[in-house]
C-alpha cells in the first residue's frame, strides 16, 4: 500500500544551521535508505492560510509497505537502538508527525 509520512517541524531557537545540517545530511538519508522509502523531500513554509501551527518546515516521505503499524514499529525500534542519528536541535515540543494511507484516486488535469 502507498503511504505518505509527513513531519511538520522547526528548529530550536538559535540552532537553525545545526537542525538543517542534521535533517538534510543525516535524518532524511537514514530514513530513506534504512526503510526502503521511494524518496523524501523537505519544504519551507511560504504562507499560512488557516490555523495556527508554529512549525516552519514540512518533510514528506513516500512509502510503500504492507502494514503501516509494522512500518512505524520498525522506525521506532531503529530510533531506540541508536541506528538513526538523533538531534536535539529540533523543537520536539511543536513537531507533528503522521502516517497517511491513500484514500481515493489521484486527481489530475484533464
PDB file of N, CA and C in Angstrom:
ATOM      1  N   UNK A   1       0.840  -1.169   0.000  1.00  0.00           N
ATOM      2  CA  UNK A   1       0.000   0.000   0.000  1.00  0.00           C
ATOM      3  C   UNK A   1       0.891   1.239   0.000  1.00  0.00           C
ATOM      4  N   UNK A   2       0.444   2.266  -0.703  1.00  0.00           N
ATOM      5  CA  UNK A   2       1.205   3.513  -0.771  1.00  0.00           C
ATOM      6  C   UNK A   2       0.800   4.415   0.390  1.00  0.00           C
ATOM      7  N   UNK A   3       1.827   5.030   0.989  1.00  0.00           N
ATOM      8  CA  UNK A   3       1.602   5.896   2.143  1.00  0.00           C
ATOM      9  C   UNK A   3       2.481   7.139   2.036  1.00  0.00           C
ATOM     10  N   UNK A   4       2.112   8.142   2.810  1.00  0.00           N
ATOM     11  CA  UNK A   4       2.921   9.348   2.974  1.00  0.00           C
ATOM     12  C   UNK A   4       3.132   9.544   4.468  1.00  0.00           C
ATOM     13  N   UNK A   5       4.382   9.690   4.847  1.00  0.00           N
ATOM     14  CA  UNK A   5       4.721  10.084   6.207  1.00  0.00           C
ATOM     15  C   UNK A   5       5.005  11.573   6.138  1.00  0.00           C
ATOM     16  N   UNK A   6       4.320  12.352   6.957  1.00  0.00           N
ATOM     17  CA  UNK A   6       4.538  13.792   6.958  1.00  0.00           C
ATOM     18  C   UNK A   6       5.049  14.222   8.326  1.00  0.00           C
ATOM     19  N   UNK A   7       5.953  15.170   8.306  1.00  0.00           N
ATOM     20  CA  UNK A   7       6.502  15.717   9.548  1.00  0.00           C
ATOM     21  C   UNK A   7       6.555  17.226   9.438  1.00  0.00           C
ATOM     22  N   UNK A   8       5.894  17.900  10.363  1.00  0.00           N
ATOM     23  CA  UNK A   8       5.971  19.356  10.480  1.00  0.00           C
ATOM     24  C   UNK A   8       6.890  19.656  11.652  1.00  0.00           C
ATOM     25  N   UNK A   9       7.948  20.406  11.404  1.00  0.00           N
ATOM     26  CA  UNK A   9       8.959  20.636  12.433  1.00  0.00           C
ATOM     27  C   UNK A   9       9.488  22.059  12.384  1.00  0.00           C
ATOM     28  N   UNK A  10      10.267  22.384  13.383  1.00  0.00           N
ATOM     29  CA  UNK A  10      11.018  23.643  13.401  1.00  0.00           C
ATOM     30  C   UNK A  10      12.252  23.442  14.277  1.00  0.00           C
ATOM     31  N   UNK A  11      13.273  24.268  14.056  1.00  0.00           N
ATOM     32  CA  UNK A  11      14.484  24.144  14.878  1.00  0.00           C
ATOM     33  C   UNK A  11      14.318  24.829  16.232  1.00  0.00           C
ATOM     34  N   UNK A  12      15.173  24.427  17.153  1.00  0.00           N
ATOM     35  CA  UNK A  12      15.276  25.152  18.415  1.00  0.00           C
ATOM     36  C   UNK A  12      15.824  26.549  18.100  1.00  0.00           C
ATOM     37  N   UNK A  13      15.390  27.573  18.812  1.00  0.00           N
ATOM     38  CA  UNK A  13      15.910  28.924  18.558  1.00  0.00           C
ATOM     39  C   UNK A  13      17.433  28.961  18.639  1.00  0.00           C
ATOM     40  N   UNK A  14      18.046  29.598  17.648  1.00  0.00           N
ATOM     41  CA  UNK A  14      19.493  29.743  17.610  1.00  0.00           C
ATOM     42  C   UNK A  14      20.243  28.520  17.115  1.00  0.00           C
ATOM     43  N   UNK A  15      19.530  27.462  16.731  1.00  0.00           N
ATOM     44  CA  UNK A  15      20.193  26.217  16.303  1.00  0.00           C
ATOM     45  C   UNK A  15      19.777  25.813  14.886  1.00  0.00           C
ATOM     46  N   UNK A  16      19.400  26.827  14.090  1.00  0.00           N
ATOM     47  CA  UNK A  16      18.888  26.575  12.757  1.00  0.00           C
ATOM     48  C   UNK A  16      19.888  25.837  11.868  1.00  0.00           C
ATOM     49  N   UNK A  17      21.123  26.269  11.845  1.00  0.00           N
ATOM     50  CA  UNK A  17      22.126  25.639  10.976  1.00  0.00           C
ATOM     51  C   UNK A  17      22.336  24.176  11.361  1.00  0.00           C
ATOM     52  N   UNK A  18      22.418  23.899  12.648  1.00  0.00           N
ATOM     53  CA  UNK A  18      22.598  22.520  13.128  1.00  0.00           C
ATOM     54  C   UNK A  18      21.395  21.647  12.757  1.00  0.00           C
ATOM     55  N   UNK A  19      20.197  22.199  12.916  1.00  0.00           N
ATOM     56  CA  UNK A  19      18.959  21.494  12.584  1.00  0.00           C
ATOM     57  C   UNK A  19      18.919  21.123  11.095  1.00  0.00           C
ATOM     58  N   UNK A  20      19.210  22.093  10.223  1.00  0.00           N
ATOM     59  CA  UNK A  20      19.181  21.830   8.783  1.00  0.00           C
ATOM     60  C   UNK A  20      20.272  20.838   8.375  1.00  0.00           C
ATOM     61  N   UNK A  21      21.439  20.950   8.946  1.00  0.00           N
ATOM     62  CA  UNK A  21      22.534  20.027   8.642  1.00  0.00           C
ATOM     63  C   UNK A  21      22.128  18.589   9.007  1.00  0.00           C
ATOM     64  N   UNK A  22      21.589  18.410  10.206  1.00  0.00           N
ATOM     65  CA  UNK A  22      21.151  17.079  10.643  1.00  0.00           C
ATOM     66  C   UNK A  22      20.028  16.560   9.751  1.00  0.00           C
ATOM     67  N   UNK A  23      19.021  17.385   9.507  1.00  0.00           N
ATOM     68  CA  UNK A  23      17.858  16.929   8.739  1.00  0.00           C
ATOM     69  C   UNK A  23      18.252  16.542   7.318  1.00  0.00           C
ATOM     70  N   UNK A  24      19.055  17.381   6.661  1.00  0.00           N
ATOM     71  CA  UNK A  24      19.402  17.167   5.248  1.00  0.00           C
ATOM     72  C   UNK A  24      20.455  16.083   5.027  1.00  0.00           C
ATOM     73  N   UNK A  25      21.431  15.976   5.932  1.00  0.00           N
ATOM     74  CA  UNK A  25      22.545  15.055   5.683  1.00  0.00           C
ATOM     75  C   UNK A  25      22.472  13.751   6.477  1.00  0.00           C
ATOM     76  N   UNK A  26      21.636  13.717   7.503  1.00  0.00           N
ATOM     77  CA  UNK A  26      21.541  12.511   8.323  1.00  0.00           C
ATOM     78  C   UNK A  26      20.119  11.947   8.335  1.00  0.00           C
ATOM     79  N   UNK A  27      19.169  12.737   8.826  1.00  0.00           N
ATOM     80  CA  UNK A  27      17.818  12.230   9.070  1.00  0.00           C
ATOM     81  C   UNK A  27      17.121  11.720   7.803  1.00  0.00           C
ATOM     82  N   UNK A  28      16.970  12.556   6.796  1.00  0.00           N
ATOM     83  CA  UNK A  28      16.303  12.124   5.565  1.00  0.00           C
ATOM     84  C   UNK A  28      17.022  10.953   4.908  1.00  0.00           C
ATOM     85  N   UNK A  29      18.337  11.038   4.679  1.00  0.00           N
ATOM     86  CA  UNK A  29      19.008   9.892   4.041  1.00  0.00           C
ATOM     87  C   UNK A  29      18.913   8.599   4.861  1.00  0.00           C
ATOM     88  N   UNK A  30      19.029   8.697   6.185  1.00  0.00           N
ATOM     89  CA  UNK A  30      18.941   7.487   7.009  1.00  0.00           C
ATOM     90  C   UNK A  30      17.561   6.838   6.901  1.00  0.00           C
ATOM     91  N   UNK A  31      16.512   7.635   7.000  1.00  0.00           N
ATOM     92  CA  UNK A  31      15.174   7.069   6.904  1.00  0.00           C
ATOM     93  C   UNK A  31      14.922   6.460   5.526  1.00  0.00           C
ATOM     94  N   UNK A  32      15.253   7.188   4.475  1.00  0.00           N
ATOM     95  CA  UNK A  32      15.006   6.703   3.112  1.00  0.00           C
ATOM     96  C   UNK A  32      15.789   5.426   2.844  1.00  0.00           C
ATOM     97  N   UNK A  33      17.058   5.404   3.203  1.00  0.00           N
ATOM     98  CA  UNK A  33      17.904   4.251   2.898  1.00  0.00           C
ATOM     99  C   UNK A  33      17.683   3.061   3.827  1.00  0.00           C
ATOM    100  N   UNK A  34      17.368   3.299   5.077  1.00  0.00           N
ATOM    101  CA  UNK A  34      17.172   2.215   6.037  1.00  0.00           C
ATOM    102  C   UNK A  34      15.852   1.485   5.805  1.00  0.00           C
ATOM    103  N   UNK A  35      14.828   2.227   5.405  1.00  0.00           N
ATOM    104  CA  UNK A  35      13.495   1.642   5.320  1.00  0.00           C
ATOM    105  C   UNK A  35      12.973   1.496   3.890  1.00  0.00           C
ATOM    106  N   UNK A  36      13.857   1.654   2.912  1.00  0.00           N
ATOM    107  CA  UNK A  36      13.480   1.420   1.524  1.00  0.00           C
ATOM    108  C   UNK A  36      12.394   2.337   1.007  1.00  0.00           C
ATOM    109  N   UNK A  37      12.378   3.558   1.486  1.00  0.00           N
ATOM    110  CA  UNK A  37      11.373   4.514   1.011  1.00  0.00           C
ATOM    111  C   UNK A  37      11.661   4.889  -0.441  1.00  0.00           C
ATOM    112  N   UNK A  38      10.612   5.294  -1.148  1.00  0.00           N
ATOM    113  CA  UNK A  38      10.767   5.718  -2.542  1.00  0.00           C
ATOM    114  C   UNK A  38      11.454   7.077  -2.631  1.00  0.00           C
ATOM    115  N   UNK A  39      11.408   7.855  -1.558  1.00  0.00           N
ATOM    116  CA  UNK A  39      12.053   9.164  -1.539  1.00  0.00           C
ATOM    117  C   UNK A  39      11.480  10.027  -0.436  1.00  0.00           C
ATOM    118  N   UNK A  40      12.067  11.196  -0.286  1.00  0.00           N
ATOM    119  CA  UNK A  40      11.614  12.168   0.704  1.00  0.00           C
ATOM    120  C   UNK A  40      12.071  13.553   0.257  1.00  0.00           C
ATOM    121  N   UNK A  41      11.324  14.560   0.673  1.00  0.00           N
ATOM    122  CA  UNK A  41      11.691  15.929   0.342  1.00  0.00           C
ATOM    123  C   UNK A  41      11.202  16.860   1.429  1.00  0.00           C
ATOM    124  N   UNK A  42      11.969  17.925   1.655  1.00  0.00           N
ATOM    125  CA  UNK A  42      11.611  18.940   2.652  1.00  0.00           C
ATOM    126  C   UNK A  42      11.082  20.185   1.958  1.00  0.00           C
ATOM    127  N   UNK A  43      10.228  20.902   2.687  1.00  0.00           N
ATOM    128  CA  UNK A  43       9.639  22.147   2.191  1.00  0.00           C
ATOM    129  C   UNK A  43       9.690  23.189   3.301  1.00  0.00           C
ATOM    130  N   UNK A  44       9.813  24.458   2.903  1.00  0.00           N
ATOM    131  CA  UNK A  44       9.784  25.579   3.847  1.00  0.00           C
ATOM    132  C   UNK A  44       8.463  26.303   3.688  1.00  0.00           C
ATOM    133  N   UNK A  45       7.857  26.679   4.791  1.00  0.00           N
ATOM    134  CA  UNK A  45       6.582  27.378   4.791  1.00  0.00           C
ATOM    135  C   UNK A  45       6.672  28.664   3.971  1.00  0.00           C
ATOM    136  N   UNK A  46       5.734  28.852   3.060  1.00  0.00           N
ATOM    137  CA  UNK A  46       5.671  30.075   2.260  1.00  0.00           C
ATOM    138  C   UNK A  46       4.609  31.022   2.804  1.00  0.00           C
ATOM    139  N   UNK A  47       3.480  30.486   3.267  1.00  0.00           N
ATOM    140  CA  UNK A  47       2.402  31.306   3.809  1.00  0.00           C
ATOM    141  C   UNK A  47       1.446  30.426   4.605  1.00  0.00           C
ATOM    142  N   UNK A  48       0.915  30.965   5.687  1.00  0.00           N
ATOM    143  CA  UNK A  48      -0.108  30.263   6.466  1.00  0.00           C
ATOM    144  C   UNK A  48      -1.470  30.686   5.932  1.00  0.00           C
ATOM    145  N   UNK A  49      -2.320  29.714   5.664  1.00  0.00           N
ATOM    146  CA  UNK A  49      -3.645  30.010   5.133  1.00  0.00           C
ATOM    147  C   UNK A  49      -4.734  29.871   6.193  1.00  0.00           C
ATOM    148  N   UNK A  50      -4.631  28.834   7.012  1.00  0.00           N
ATOM    149  CA  UNK A  50      -5.617  28.592   8.072  1.00  0.00           C
ATOM    150  C   UNK A  50      -4.912  27.987   9.271  1.00  0.00           C
ATOM    151  N   UNK A  51      -5.451  28.228  10.435  1.00  0.00           N
ATOM    152  CA  UNK A  51      -4.935  27.577  11.630  1.00  0.00           C
ATOM    153  C   UNK A  51      -3.678  28.241  12.168  1.00  0.00           C
ATOM    154  N   UNK A  52      -3.237  27.699  13.279  1.00  0.00           N
ATOM    155  CA  UNK A  52      -2.048  28.213  13.943  1.00  0.00           C
ATOM    156  C   UNK A  52      -1.115  27.061  14.261  1.00  0.00           C
ATOM    157  N   UNK A  53      -0.074  26.936  13.492  1.00  0.00           N
ATOM    158  CA  UNK A  53       0.935  25.908  13.705  1.00  0.00           C
ATOM    159  C   UNK A  53       2.285  26.604  13.638  1.00  0.00           C
ATOM    160  N   UNK A  54       3.110  26.494  14.664  1.00  0.00           N
ATOM    161  CA  UNK A  54       4.382  27.216  14.680  1.00  0.00           C
ATOM    162  C   UNK A  54       5.477  26.595  13.806  1.00  0.00           C
ATOM    163  N   UNK A  55       5.223  25.400  13.280  1.00  0.00           N
ATOM    164  CA  UNK A  55       6.252  24.707  12.509  1.00  0.00           C
ATOM    165  C   UNK A  55       6.435  25.343  11.138  1.00  0.00           C
ATOM    166  N   UNK A  56       7.697  25.530  10.767  1.00  0.00           N
ATOM    167  CA  UNK A  56       8.045  26.198   9.507  1.00  0.00           C
ATOM    168  C   UNK A  56       8.438  25.230   8.400  1.00  0.00           C
ATOM    169  N   UNK A  57       8.689  23.980   8.747  1.00  0.00           N
ATOM    170  CA  UNK A  57       9.217  23.036   7.772  1.00  0.00           C
ATOM    171  C   UNK A  57       8.344  21.785   7.695  1.00  0.00           C
ATOM    172  N   UNK A  58       8.228  21.266   6.487  1.00  0.00           N
ATOM    173  CA  UNK A  58       7.467  20.063   6.205  1.00  0.00           C
ATOM    174  C   UNK A  58       8.378  19.073   5.497  1.00  0.00           C
ATOM    175  N   UNK A  59       8.335  17.837   5.919  1.00  0.00           N
ATOM    176  CA  UNK A  59       9.013  16.752   5.197  1.00  0.00           C
ATOM    177  C   UNK A  59       7.948  15.742   4.802  1.00  0.00           C
ATOM    178  N   UNK A  60       8.011  15.290   3.546  1.00  0.00           N
ATOM    179  CA  UNK A  60       7.087  14.287   3.051  1.00  0.00           C
ATOM    180  C   UNK A  60       7.902  13.093   2.563  1.00  0.00           C
ATOM    181  N   UNK A  61       7.601  11.934   3.111  1.00  0.00           N
ATOM    182  CA  UNK A  61       8.299  10.692   2.786  1.00  0.00           C
ATOM    183  C   UNK A  61       7.348   9.799   1.999  1.00  0.00           C
ATOM    184  N   UNK A  62       7.793   9.264   0.874  1.00  0.00           N
ATOM    185  CA  UNK A  62       6.998   8.369   0.035  1.00  0.00           C
ATOM    186  C   UNK A  62       7.313   6.925   0.408  1.00  0.00           C
ATOM    187  N   UNK A  63       6.283   6.185   0.809  1.00  0.00           N
ATOM    188  CA  UNK A  63       6.460   4.850   1.367  1.00  0.00           C
ATOM    189  C   UNK A  63       5.517   3.858   0.694  1.00  0.00           C
ATOM    190  N   UNK A  64       5.998   2.655   0.497  1.00  0.00           N
ATOM    191  CA  UNK A  64       5.146   1.531   0.116  1.00  0.00           C
ATOM    192  C   UNK A  64       5.436   0.412   1.110  1.00  0.00           C
ATOM    193  N   UNK A  65       4.397  -0.015   1.807  1.00  0.00           N
ATOM    194  CA  UNK A  65       4.541  -1.086   2.799  1.00  0.00           C
ATOM    195  C   UNK A  65       3.205  -1.794   2.956  1.00  0.00           C
ATOM    196  N   UNK A  66       3.251  -3.039   3.371  1.00  0.00           N
ATOM    197  CA  UNK A  66       2.024  -3.816   3.544  1.00  0.00           C
ATOM    198  C   UNK A  66       1.309  -3.488   4.851  1.00  0.00           C
ATOM    199  N   UNK A  67       2.068  -3.171   5.893  1.00  0.00           N
ATOM    200  CA  UNK A  67       1.488  -2.990   7.222  1.00  0.00           C
ATOM    201  C   UNK A  67       1.966  -1.662   7.820  1.00  0.00           C
ATOM    202  N   UNK A  68       1.104  -0.649   7.866  1.00  0.00           N
ATOM    203  CA  UNK A  68       1.521   0.658   8.391  1.00  0.00           C
ATOM    204  C   UNK A  68       2.081   0.600   9.812  1.00  0.00           C
ATOM    205  N   UNK A  69       1.452  -0.181  10.693  1.00  0.00           N
ATOM    206  CA  UNK A  69       1.910  -0.227  12.083  1.00  0.00           C
ATOM    207  C   UNK A  69       3.251  -0.943  12.209  1.00  0.00           C
ATOM    208  N   UNK A  70       3.470  -1.967  11.404  1.00  0.00           N
ATOM    209  CA  UNK A  70       4.772  -2.643  11.417  1.00  0.00           C
ATOM    210  C   UNK A  70       5.857  -1.700  10.916  1.00  0.00           C
ATOM    211  N   UNK A  71       5.531  -0.907   9.920  1.00  0.00           N
ATOM    212  CA  UNK A  71       6.480   0.068   9.400  1.00  0.00           C
ATOM    213  C   UNK A  71       6.863   1.077  10.489  1.00  0.00           C
ATOM    214  N   UNK A  72       5.859   1.627  11.176  1.00  0.00           N
ATOM    215  CA  UNK A  72       6.135   2.582  12.258  1.00  0.00           C
ATOM    216  C   UNK A  72       6.901   1.936  13.404  1.00  0.00           C
ATOM    217  N   UNK A  73       6.592   0.691  13.705  1.00  0.00           N
ATOM    218  CA  UNK A  73       7.318  -0.032  14.766  1.00  0.00           C
ATOM    219  C   UNK A  73       8.788  -0.194  14.412  1.00  0.00           C
ATOM    220  N   UNK A  74       9.065  -0.467  13.137  1.00  0.00           N
ATOM    221  CA  UNK A  74      10.458  -0.621  12.703  1.00  0.00           C
ATOM    222  C   UNK A  74      11.219   0.691  12.860  1.00  0.00           C
ATOM    223  N   UNK A  75      10.586   1.809  12.537  1.00  0.00           N
ATOM    224  CA  UNK A  75      11.234   3.113  12.726  1.00  0.00           C
ATOM    225  C   UNK A  75      11.489   3.355  14.211  1.00  0.00           C
ATOM    226  N   UNK A  76      10.494   3.056  15.040  1.00  0.00           N
ATOM    227  CA  UNK A  76      10.657   3.238  16.485  1.00  0.00           C
ATOM    228  C   UNK A  76      11.786   2.390  17.045  1.00  0.00           C
ATOM    229  N   UNK A  77      11.881   1.154  16.614  1.00  0.00           N
ATOM    230  CA  UNK A  77      12.942   0.260  17.089  1.00  0.00           C
ATOM    231  C   UNK A  77      14.313   0.755  16.647  1.00  0.00           C
ATOM    232  N   UNK A  78      14.429   1.223  15.397  1.00  0.00           N
ATOM    233  CA  UNK A  78      15.707   1.732  14.903  1.00  0.00           C
ATOM    234  C   UNK A  78      16.113   2.996  15.659  1.00  0.00           C
ATOM    235  N   UNK A  79      15.154   3.800  15.993  1.00  0.00           N
ATOM    236  CA  UNK A  79      15.432   5.022  16.755  1.00  0.00           C
ATOM    237  C   UNK A  79      15.927   4.676  18.160  1.00  0.00           C
ATOM    238  N   UNK A  80      15.244   3.754  18.817  1.00  0.00           N
ATOM    239  CA  UNK A  80      15.626   3.359  20.182  1.00  0.00           C
ATOM    240  C   UNK A  80      16.978   2.664  20.229  1.00  0.00           C
ATOM    241  N   UNK A  81      17.306   1.918  19.183  1.00  0.00           N
ATOM    242  CA  UNK A  81      18.561   1.166  19.172  1.00  0.00           C
ATOM    243  C   UNK A  81      19.767   2.040  18.827  1.00  0.00           C
ATOM    244  N   UNK A  82      19.514   3.285  18.389  1.00  0.00           N
ATOM    245  CA  UNK A  82      20.615   4.173  18.009  1.00  0.00           C
ATOM    246  C   UNK A  82      21.005   4.053  16.546  1.00  0.00           C
ATOM    247  N   UNK A  83      20.247   3.268  15.790  1.00  0.00           N
ATOM    248  CA  UNK A  83      20.533   3.110  14.361  1.00  0.00           C
ATOM    249  C   UNK A  83      20.277   4.413  13.598  1.00  0.00           C
ATOM    250  N   UNK A  84      19.371   5.239  14.112  1.00  0.00           N
ATOM    251  CA  UNK A  84      19.076   6.533  13.499  1.00  0.00           C
ATOM    252  C   UNK A  84      19.717   7.638  14.327  1.00  0.00           C
ATOM    253  N   UNK A  85      20.365   8.573  13.660  1.00  0.00           N
ATOM    254  CA  UNK A  85      21.027   9.688  14.331  1.00  0.00           C
ATOM    255  C   UNK A  85      19.981  10.653  14.873  1.00  0.00           C
ATOM    256  N   UNK A  86      20.054  10.925  16.156  1.00  0.00           N
ATOM    257  CA  UNK A  86      19.127  11.856  16.797  1.00  0.00           C
ATOM    258  C   UNK A  86      19.753  13.250  16.890  1.00  0.00           C
ATOM    259  N   UNK A  87      18.892  14.251  17.034  1.00  0.00           N
ATOM    260  CA  UNK A  87      19.366  15.620  17.236  1.00  0.00           C
ATOM    261  C   UNK A  87      18.388  16.355  18.129  1.00  0.00           C
ATOM    262  N   UNK A  88      18.919  17.075  19.102  1.00  0.00           N
ATOM    263  CA  UNK A  88      18.058  17.898  19.941  1.00  0.00           C
ATOM    264  C   UNK A  88      17.968  19.328  19.409  1.00  0.00           C
ATOM    265  N   UNK A  89      18.438  19.550  18.179  1.00  0.00           N
ATOM    266  CA  UNK A  89      18.309  20.865  17.539  1.00  0.00           C
ATOM    267  C   UNK A  89      16.890  21.088  17.038  1.00  0.00           C
ATOM    268  N   UNK A  90      16.113  20.001  16.957  1.00  0.00           N
ATOM    269  CA  UNK A  90      14.707  20.109  16.556  1.00  0.00           C
ATOM    270  C   UNK A  90      13.864  20.409  17.783  1.00  0.00           C
ATOM    271  N   UNK A  91      12.848  21.241  17.634  1.00  0.00           N
ATOM    272  CA  UNK A  91      11.924  21.555  18.717  1.00  0.00           C
ATOM    273  C   UNK A  91      10.876  20.442  18.797  1.00  0.00           C
ATOM    274  N   UNK A  92      11.074  19.492  19.692  1.00  0.00           N
ATOM    275  CA  UNK A  92      10.156  18.362  19.813  1.00  0.00           C
ATOM    276  C   UNK A  92       8.839  18.748  20.486  1.00  0.00           C
ATOM    277  N   UNK A  93       8.792  19.931  21.076  1.00  0.00           N
ATOM    278  CA  UNK A  93       7.561  20.404  21.704  1.00  0.00           C
ATOM    279  C   UNK A  93       6.502  20.827  20.707  1.00  0.00           C
ATOM    280  N   UNK A  94       6.891  21.068  19.464  1.00  0.00           N
ATOM    281  CA  UNK A  94       5.924  21.527  18.464  1.00  0.00           C
ATOM    282  C   UNK A  94       5.775  20.581  17.281  1.00  0.00           C
ATOM    283  N   UNK A  95       6.631  19.572  17.155  1.00  0.00           N
ATOM    284  CA  UNK A  95       6.614  18.743  15.944  1.00  0.00           C
ATOM    285  C   UNK A  95       5.335  17.917  15.852  1.00  0.00           C
ATOM    286  N   UNK A  96       4.963  17.640  14.618  1.00  0.00           N
ATOM    287  CA  UNK A  96       3.789  16.823  14.311  1.00  0.00           C
ATOM    288  C   UNK A  96       4.213  15.838  13.241  1.00  0.00           C
ATOM    289  N   UNK A  97       4.017  14.553  13.500  1.00  0.00           N
ATOM    290  CA  UNK A  97       4.356  13.525  12.533  1.00  0.00           C
ATOM    291  C   UNK A  97       3.175  12.574  12.419  1.00  0.00           C
ATOM    292  N   UNK A  98       2.821  12.226  11.179  1.00  0.00           N
ATOM    293  CA  UNK A  98       1.694  11.327  10.969  1.00  0.00           C
ATOM    294  C   UNK A  98       1.918  10.518   9.702  1.00  0.00           C
ATOM    295  N   UNK A  99       1.340   9.322   9.691  1.00  0.00           N
ATOM    296  CA  UNK A  99       1.408   8.437   8.537  1.00  0.00           C
ATOM    297  C   UNK A  99       0.018   8.361   7.911  1.00  0.00           C
ATOM    298  N   UNK A 100      -0.047   8.596   6.611  1.00  0.00           N
ATOM    299  CA  UNK A 100      -1.311   8.572   5.883  1.00  0.00           C
ATOM    300  C   UNK A 100      -1.277   7.492   4.811  1.00  0.00           C
ATOM    301  N   UNK A 101      -2.395   6.782   4.651  1.00  0.00           N
ATOM    302  CA  UNK A 101      -2.537   5.837   3.554  1.00  0.00           C
ATOM    303  C   UNK A 101      -3.391   6.490   2.477  1.00  0.00           C
ATOM    304  N   UNK A 102      -3.254   5.993   1.243  1.00  0.00           N
ATOM    305  CA  UNK A 102      -4.044   6.553   0.148  1.00  0.00           C
ATOM    306  C   UNK A 102      -5.532   6.377   0.429  1.00  0.00           C
ATOM    307  N   UNK A 103      -6.286   7.383   0.033  1.00  0.00           N
ATOM    308  CA  UNK A 103      -7.736   7.350   0.192  1.00  0.00           C
ATOM    309  C   UNK A 103      -8.334   7.997  -1.045  1.00  0.00           C
ATOM    310  N   UNK A 104      -8.837   7.207  -1.926  1.00  0.00           N
ATOM    311  CA  UNK A 104      -9.382   7.739  -3.175  1.00  0.00           C
ATOM    312  C   UNK A 104      -8.332   7.796  -4.259  1.00  0.00           C
ATOM    313  N   UNK A 105      -8.783   8.136  -5.435  1.00  0.00           N
ATOM    314  CA  UNK A 105      -7.915   8.200  -6.609  1.00  0.00           C
ATOM    315  C   UNK A 105      -7.234   9.564  -6.716  1.00  0.00           C
ATOM    316  N   UNK A 106      -6.066   9.579  -7.315  1.00  0.00           N
ATOM    317  CA  UNK A 106      -5.340  10.828  -7.582  1.00  0.00           C
ATOM    318  C   UNK A 106      -6.073  11.581  -8.689  1.00  0.00           C
ATOM    319  N   UNK A 107      -6.290  12.871  -8.503  1.00  0.00           N
ATOM    320  CA  UNK A 107      -6.949  13.708  -9.486  1.00  0.00           C
ATOM    321  C   UNK A 107      -5.876  14.431 -10.293  1.00  0.00           C
ATOM    322  N   UNK A 108      -5.972  14.347 -11.589  1.00  0.00           N
ATOM    323  CA  UNK A 108      -5.027  15.013 -12.485  1.00  0.00           C
ATOM    324  C   UNK A 108      -5.812  15.868 -13.478  1.00  0.00           C
ATOM    325  N   UNK A 109      -5.180  16.857 -14.084  1.00  0.00           N
ATOM    326  CA  UNK A 109      -5.892  17.690 -15.059  1.00  0.00           C
ATOM    327  C   UNK A 109      -6.427  16.846 -16.214  1.00  0.00           C
ATOM    328  N   UNK A 110      -7.559  17.272 -16.721  1.00  0.00           N
ATOM    329  CA  UNK A 110      -7.968  16.558 -17.882  1.00  0.00           C
ATOM    330  C   UNK A 110      -9.369  16.608 -18.215  1.00  0.00           C
TER     331      UNK A 110
END
